[in-house]
Amino acid sequence: MSKKLTITAIKKRKGEKPLVMITAYDALFAKLLEPSADMILVGDSLNMSFAGRNDTISTTLEQMIYHTNAVCKGAPNSFVICDMPFGTYTCKEDALHNAIKVFQKTPADSVKIEGGTDKAEIIQHLTENGIAVCGHIGLLPQSVRSEGGYKVKGKSADEREQLLKDAKAVEEAGAFCMVIEGTKAEVAKEVAQSVTIPVIGIGAGADVDGQVLVFSDMLGFFEEFTPKFVKKYLEGATLVKKALQEYADEVVNRKFPTEEHIY
Ligand code: KIV
């Protein structure tokens, strides 16, 4: 995308053209994916994808600020969303204090907050104070330990009801869009139809207003596990390992460097 989308332009895409969101954690990849993405999410998934941890819980605000600055530097024309990490928005005062830190220390366009009705007051406090908020409902990775794993949402009537309430609460609190993660496709569709702001899905089927994927999953760099909802658009790990082995073989066999690489 050549020009950064505004919040108005993002909202207008509802019911028009699906929005493309991809995660990035550094300038190099942000620059590569900028032409293909409408929005770049600096997800706290960086704790797993980049830092090799088992979940997102130990991500710090300082890490998010560091990586968000790198992404904004690599993709200056992209709408960038910075995830608020676990524990940084447990009350509205802390949430505003920490979101202001993100806004003052990075050029991020928005923050993202996990939660629905339970976080509506916090989202409202941020939006009333000049912080654009992307909501995140459905499967919430920051609740993985309290919930005892990653559990698909929308399987029961109660869960469906709660998701519809969550989406409405997030919208009414002033969020400009929201992510819906790990949710039965038919329920995600209903959720998307129940609000006027874009609902971006991940593992939530096709009938939403856009899709988000973690770049290292979709490019096949993350080898340990491929969730059902991920499509690999590249066998990244295989290609990288092949190239590295070629380099190693050439060094060992004194085939690199050759004349063209020598001063
Ligand atoms: O942290 C992240 O990458 C996310 C996506 C899974 C939406 O929140």
Short mmCIF file of C-alpha atoms and ligand atoms in Angstrom, two decimals:
data_model
loop_
_atom_site.label_atom_id
_atom_site.label_comp_id
_atom_site.label_asym_id
_atom_site.label_seq_id
_atom_site.Cartn_x
_atom_site.Cartn_y
_atom_site.Cartn_z
CA MET A 1 0.00 0.00 0.00
CA SER A 2 1.46 3.35 -0.99
CA LYS A 3 -0.32 5.61 1.51
CA LYS A 4 -1.09 4.98 5.16
CA LEU A 5 -4.79 4.24 5.73
CA THR A 6 -6.67 6.55 8.09
CA ILE A 7 -9.07 5.25 10.72
CA THR A 8 -11.95 6.62 8.63
CA ALA A 9 -10.69 4.72 5.58
CA ILE A 10 -10.30 1.52 7.63
CA LYS A 11 -13.86 1.80 8.95
CA LYS A 12 -15.20 2.47 5.45
CA ARG A 13 -13.81 -0.85 4.27
CA LYS A 14 -16.53 -2.69 6.21
CA GLY A 15 -18.81 -4.38 3.72
CA GLU A 16 -16.52 -3.26 0.89
CA LYS A 17 -13.04 -4.70 0.51
CA PRO A 18 -11.60 -7.11 3.11
CA LEU A 19 -8.75 -5.70 5.19
CA VAL A 20 -5.31 -7.35 5.14
CA MET A 21 -3.44 -7.39 8.45
CA ILE A 22 -0.09 -9.12 9.02
CA THR A 23 2.16 -9.13 12.07
CA ALA A 24 5.73 -7.86 11.98
CA TYR A 25 8.36 -7.43 14.66
CA ASP A 26 11.28 -5.81 12.86
CA ALA A 27 12.12 -3.25 10.19
CA LEU A 28 13.37 -5.78 7.64
CA PHE A 29 10.16 -7.80 7.42
CA ALA A 30 7.95 -4.73 7.93
CA LYS A 31 9.48 -3.24 4.79
CA LEU A 32 8.89 -6.48 2.86
CA LEU A 33 5.26 -6.79 3.84
CA GLU A 34 4.30 -3.11 3.69
CA PRO A 35 3.16 -3.26 0.01
CA SER A 36 0.74 -6.13 0.78
CA ALA A 37 -0.77 -5.12 4.13
CA ASP A 38 -3.40 -2.54 5.03
CA MET A 39 -2.39 -2.72 8.67
CA ILE A 40 0.66 -4.10 10.43
CA LEU A 41 0.20 -5.57 13.88
CA VAL A 42 3.17 -5.60 16.22
CA GLY A 43 1.66 -8.51 18.11
CA ASP A 44 2.79 -9.66 21.52
CA SER A 45 3.10 -12.96 19.64
CA LEU A 46 6.65 -11.68 19.14
CA ASN A 47 7.35 -13.29 22.51
CA MET A 48 6.78 -16.69 20.86
CA SER A 49 7.71 -16.04 17.26
CA PHE A 50 10.74 -13.83 17.92
CA ALA A 51 11.81 -14.61 21.49
CA GLY A 52 11.08 -18.35 21.48
CA ARG A 53 8.82 -18.34 24.56
CA ASN A 54 5.80 -20.61 25.03
CA ASP A 55 3.18 -17.89 25.35
CA THR A 56 2.73 -14.11 25.23
CA ILE A 57 2.45 -13.54 28.98
CA SER A 58 6.00 -12.35 29.68
CA THR A 59 6.10 -9.72 26.93
CA THR A 60 7.01 -6.31 28.37
CA LEU A 61 5.92 -2.82 27.38
CA GLU A 62 9.56 -1.94 26.72
CA GLN A 63 9.84 -4.84 24.22
CA MET A 64 6.66 -3.72 22.48
CA ILE A 65 7.97 -0.16 22.23
CA TYR A 66 11.34 -1.35 20.85
CA HIS A 67 9.78 -3.61 18.20
CA THR A 68 7.06 -1.09 17.28
CA ASN A 69 9.72 1.53 16.58
CA ALA A 70 11.59 -0.94 14.38
CA VAL A 71 8.42 -1.82 12.44
CA CYS A 72 7.43 1.84 11.99
CA LYS A 73 10.92 2.59 10.70
CA GLY A 74 10.70 -0.23 8.14
CA ALA A 75 7.11 0.52 7.09
CA PRO A 76 6.61 4.28 7.45
CA ASN A 77 3.53 4.26 5.21
CA SER A 78 1.65 1.57 7.11
CA PHE A 79 -1.03 1.82 9.77
CA VAL A 80 0.72 0.19 12.74
CA ILE A 81 -1.02 -1.34 15.76
CA CYS A 82 0.95 -2.09 18.93
CA ASP A 83 -0.31 -4.83 21.25
CA MET A 84 -0.63 -3.81 24.89
CA PRO A 85 1.07 -6.66 26.75
CA PHE A 86 -0.37 -8.74 29.59
CA GLY A 87 -0.64 -6.80 32.86
CA THR A 88 -0.34 -3.33 31.34
CA TYR A 89 -4.08 -2.54 31.27
CA THR A 90 -5.56 -4.10 34.40
CA CYS A 91 -7.23 -0.79 35.35
CA LYS A 92 -8.10 2.29 33.29
CA GLU A 93 -5.45 4.49 34.91
CA ASP A 94 -2.62 2.02 34.19
CA ALA A 95 -3.98 1.41 30.70
CA LEU A 96 -3.94 5.11 29.85
CA HIS A 97 -0.51 5.65 31.42
CA ASN A 98 0.97 2.75 29.43
CA ALA A 99 -0.84 3.54 26.17
CA ILE A 100 0.39 7.14 26.39
CA LYS A 101 3.92 5.72 26.78
CA VAL A 102 3.42 3.74 23.54
CA PHE A 103 2.10 6.81 21.73
CA GLN A 104 4.85 9.11 23.01
CA LYS A 105 7.74 6.71 22.45
CA THR A 106 6.65 5.27 19.06
CA PRO A 107 4.79 6.51 15.96
CA ALA A 108 2.21 3.67 16.36
CA ASP A 109 -1.27 4.58 15.13
CA SER A 110 -3.21 2.43 17.59
CA VAL A 111 -2.94 -0.03 20.46
CA LYS A 112 -4.71 -3.40 20.75
CA ILE A 113 -6.39 -4.69 23.88
CA GLU A 114 -7.66 -8.20 24.59
CA GLY A 115 -11.12 -8.47 26.09
CA GLY A 116 -14.77 -7.59 25.58
CA THR A 117 -17.38 -6.44 28.10
CA ASP A 118 -14.77 -6.75 30.85
CA LYS A 119 -12.46 -4.26 29.11
CA ALA A 120 -15.07 -1.85 27.72
CA GLU A 121 -14.49 0.77 30.42
CA ILE A 122 -10.75 0.68 29.73
CA ILE A 123 -11.20 0.95 25.96
CA GLN A 124 -13.56 3.89 26.47
CA HIS A 125 -11.05 5.65 28.76
CA LEU A 126 -8.33 5.28 26.13
CA THR A 127 -10.45 6.40 23.19
CA GLU A 128 -11.73 9.41 25.16
CA ASN A 129 -8.12 10.38 25.75
CA GLY A 130 -6.91 10.28 22.17
CA ILE A 131 -5.69 6.69 21.91
CA ALA A 132 -7.09 4.71 18.98
CA VAL A 133 -7.98 1.18 20.08
CA CYS A 134 -8.29 -2.06 18.15
CA GLY A 135 -10.23 -4.59 20.23
CA HIS A 136 -9.52 -8.34 20.41
CA ILE A 137 -12.25 -10.83 21.30
CA GLY A 138 -12.75 -14.61 21.06
CA LEU A 139 -9.74 -16.70 21.95
CA LEU A 140 -7.49 -14.44 24.03
CA PRO A 141 -3.85 -15.61 24.08
CA GLN A 142 -3.15 -13.53 27.21
CA SER A 143 -5.70 -15.70 29.08
CA VAL A 144 -4.08 -19.00 28.04
CA ARG A 145 -2.84 -19.85 31.54
CA SER A 146 -6.05 -18.91 33.35
CA GLU A 147 -8.11 -20.83 30.78
CA GLY A 148 -5.80 -23.86 30.74
CA GLY A 149 -4.96 -23.73 27.03
CA TYR A 150 -6.02 -22.27 23.71
CA LYS A 151 -9.73 -23.00 23.39
CA VAL A 152 -11.86 -22.28 20.32
CA LYS A 153 -14.77 -19.97 21.20
CA GLY A 154 -18.40 -19.86 20.08
CA LYS A 155 -19.07 -23.57 20.58
CA SER A 156 -21.97 -23.13 23.00
CA ALA A 157 -25.02 -20.86 23.09
CA ASP A 158 -23.57 -19.04 26.12
CA GLU A 159 -20.26 -18.41 24.33
CA ARG A 160 -22.07 -17.12 21.25
CA GLU A 161 -24.13 -14.78 23.41
CA GLN A 162 -21.02 -13.53 25.21
CA LEU A 163 -19.17 -12.92 21.94
CA LEU A 164 -22.03 -10.82 20.60
CA LYS A 165 -22.05 -8.82 23.85
CA ASP A 166 -18.24 -8.45 23.70
CA ALA A 167 -18.30 -7.12 20.15
CA LYS A 168 -21.06 -4.62 20.95
CA ALA A 169 -19.23 -3.46 24.10
CA VAL A 170 -15.95 -2.98 22.21
CA GLU A 171 -17.72 -1.03 19.47
CA GLU A 172 -19.66 1.15 21.92
CA ALA A 173 -16.47 1.86 23.88
CA GLY A 174 -15.08 3.53 20.77
CA ALA A 175 -12.75 0.97 19.19
CA PHE A 176 -12.28 1.54 15.45
CA CYS A 177 -11.96 -2.17 14.63
CA MET A 178 -11.45 -5.47 16.40
CA VAL A 179 -9.74 -8.81 15.96
CA ILE A 180 -11.74 -11.99 16.52
CA GLU A 181 -9.55 -14.99 17.17
CA GLY A 182 -10.15 -18.76 17.32
CA THR A 183 -13.92 -18.65 16.94
CA LYS A 184 -16.42 -20.90 15.15
CA ALA A 185 -16.89 -19.42 11.68
CA GLU A 186 -20.68 -19.14 11.86
CA VAL A 187 -20.50 -17.23 15.15
CA ALA A 188 -17.71 -14.94 13.88
CA LYS A 189 -19.92 -14.17 10.88
CA GLU A 190 -22.79 -13.20 13.17
CA VAL A 191 -20.45 -11.08 15.28
CA ALA A 192 -19.16 -9.24 12.21
CA GLN A 193 -22.70 -8.59 11.06
CA SER A 194 -23.73 -7.30 14.49
CA VAL A 195 -21.37 -4.32 14.59
CA THR A 196 -20.58 -1.39 12.29
CA ILE A 197 -16.77 -1.50 12.70
CA PRO A 198 -14.50 -3.96 10.84
CA VAL A 199 -13.97 -7.36 12.47
CA ILE A 200 -10.67 -8.93 11.45
CA GLY A 201 -10.50 -12.70 11.81
CA ILE A 202 -7.74 -15.13 12.70
CA GLY A 203 -8.99 -18.70 12.85
CA ALA A 204 -12.52 -17.29 12.56
CA GLY A 205 -13.55 -18.20 9.03
CA ALA A 206 -14.04 -16.20 5.86
CA ASP A 207 -17.21 -14.22 6.61
CA VAL A 208 -15.57 -11.38 8.49
CA ASP A 209 -14.20 -8.01 7.35
CA GLY A 210 -10.56 -9.01 6.93
CA GLN A 211 -7.88 -11.47 8.00
CA VAL A 212 -4.75 -11.34 10.13
CA LEU A 213 -1.95 -13.90 10.25
CA VAL A 214 1.34 -14.07 12.10
CA PHE A 215 4.01 -13.53 9.42
CA SER A 216 6.30 -16.31 10.63
CA ASP A 217 3.42 -18.81 10.48
CA MET A 218 2.18 -17.80 7.01
CA LEU A 219 5.70 -17.74 5.57
CA GLY A 220 6.52 -21.13 7.06
CA PHE A 221 9.37 -20.03 9.34
CA PHE A 222 7.76 -21.46 12.46
CA GLU A 223 8.32 -25.21 12.18
CA GLU A 224 7.24 -26.60 15.53
CA PHE A 225 3.50 -26.44 14.96
CA THR A 226 1.09 -25.20 12.29
CA PRO A 227 -2.37 -24.31 13.59
CA LYS A 228 -5.32 -25.47 11.46
CA PHE A 229 -6.21 -21.88 10.49
CA VAL A 230 -2.76 -21.09 9.07
CA LYS A 231 -2.06 -21.36 5.37
CA LYS A 232 1.66 -21.48 4.55
CA TYR A 233 2.32 -19.20 1.58
CA LEU A 234 6.03 -20.07 1.63
CA GLU A 235 8.13 -22.94 2.94
CA GLY A 236 10.35 -20.34 4.62
CA ALA A 237 12.24 -22.61 7.02
CA THR A 238 13.03 -25.16 4.29
CA LEU A 239 14.26 -22.46 1.90
CA VAL A 240 16.36 -20.71 4.53
CA LYS A 241 17.95 -23.96 5.73
CA LYS A 242 18.74 -24.99 2.16
CA ALA A 243 20.43 -21.65 1.46
CA LEU A 244 22.39 -21.79 4.71
CA GLN A 245 23.60 -25.33 3.98
CA GLU A 246 24.72 -24.21 0.52
CA TYR A 247 26.70 -21.37 2.12
CA ALA A 248 28.23 -23.74 4.70
CA ASP A 249 29.21 -26.25 1.99
CA GLU A 250 30.81 -23.52 -0.13
CA VAL A 251 32.81 -22.18 2.82
CA VAL A 252 34.06 -25.66 3.72
CA ASN A 253 34.93 -26.42 0.08
CA ARG A 254 36.52 -22.96 -0.47
CA LYS A 255 33.98 -22.15 -3.17
CA PHE A 256 33.02 -18.90 -1.44
CA PRO A 257 34.21 -16.19 -1.74
CA THR A 258 35.15 -16.07 -5.40
CA GLU A 259 36.72 -13.23 -7.44
CA GLU A 260 33.44 -11.26 -7.60
CA HIS A 261 33.23 -11.01 -3.80
CA ILE A 262 36.84 -10.04 -3.18
CA TYR A 263 38.31 -6.47 -2.88
O1 KIV B 1 -0.11 -11.08 19.00
C1 KIV B 1 -0.63 -11.34 17.91
O2 KIV B 1 0.06 -11.65 16.91
C2 KIV B 1 -2.08 -11.26 17.80
C3 KIV B 1 -2.70 -11.90 16.59
C4 KIV B 1 -2.78 -13.35 16.83
C5 KIV B 1 -3.99 -11.30 16.26
O3 KIV B 1 -2.72 -10.74 18.65
#
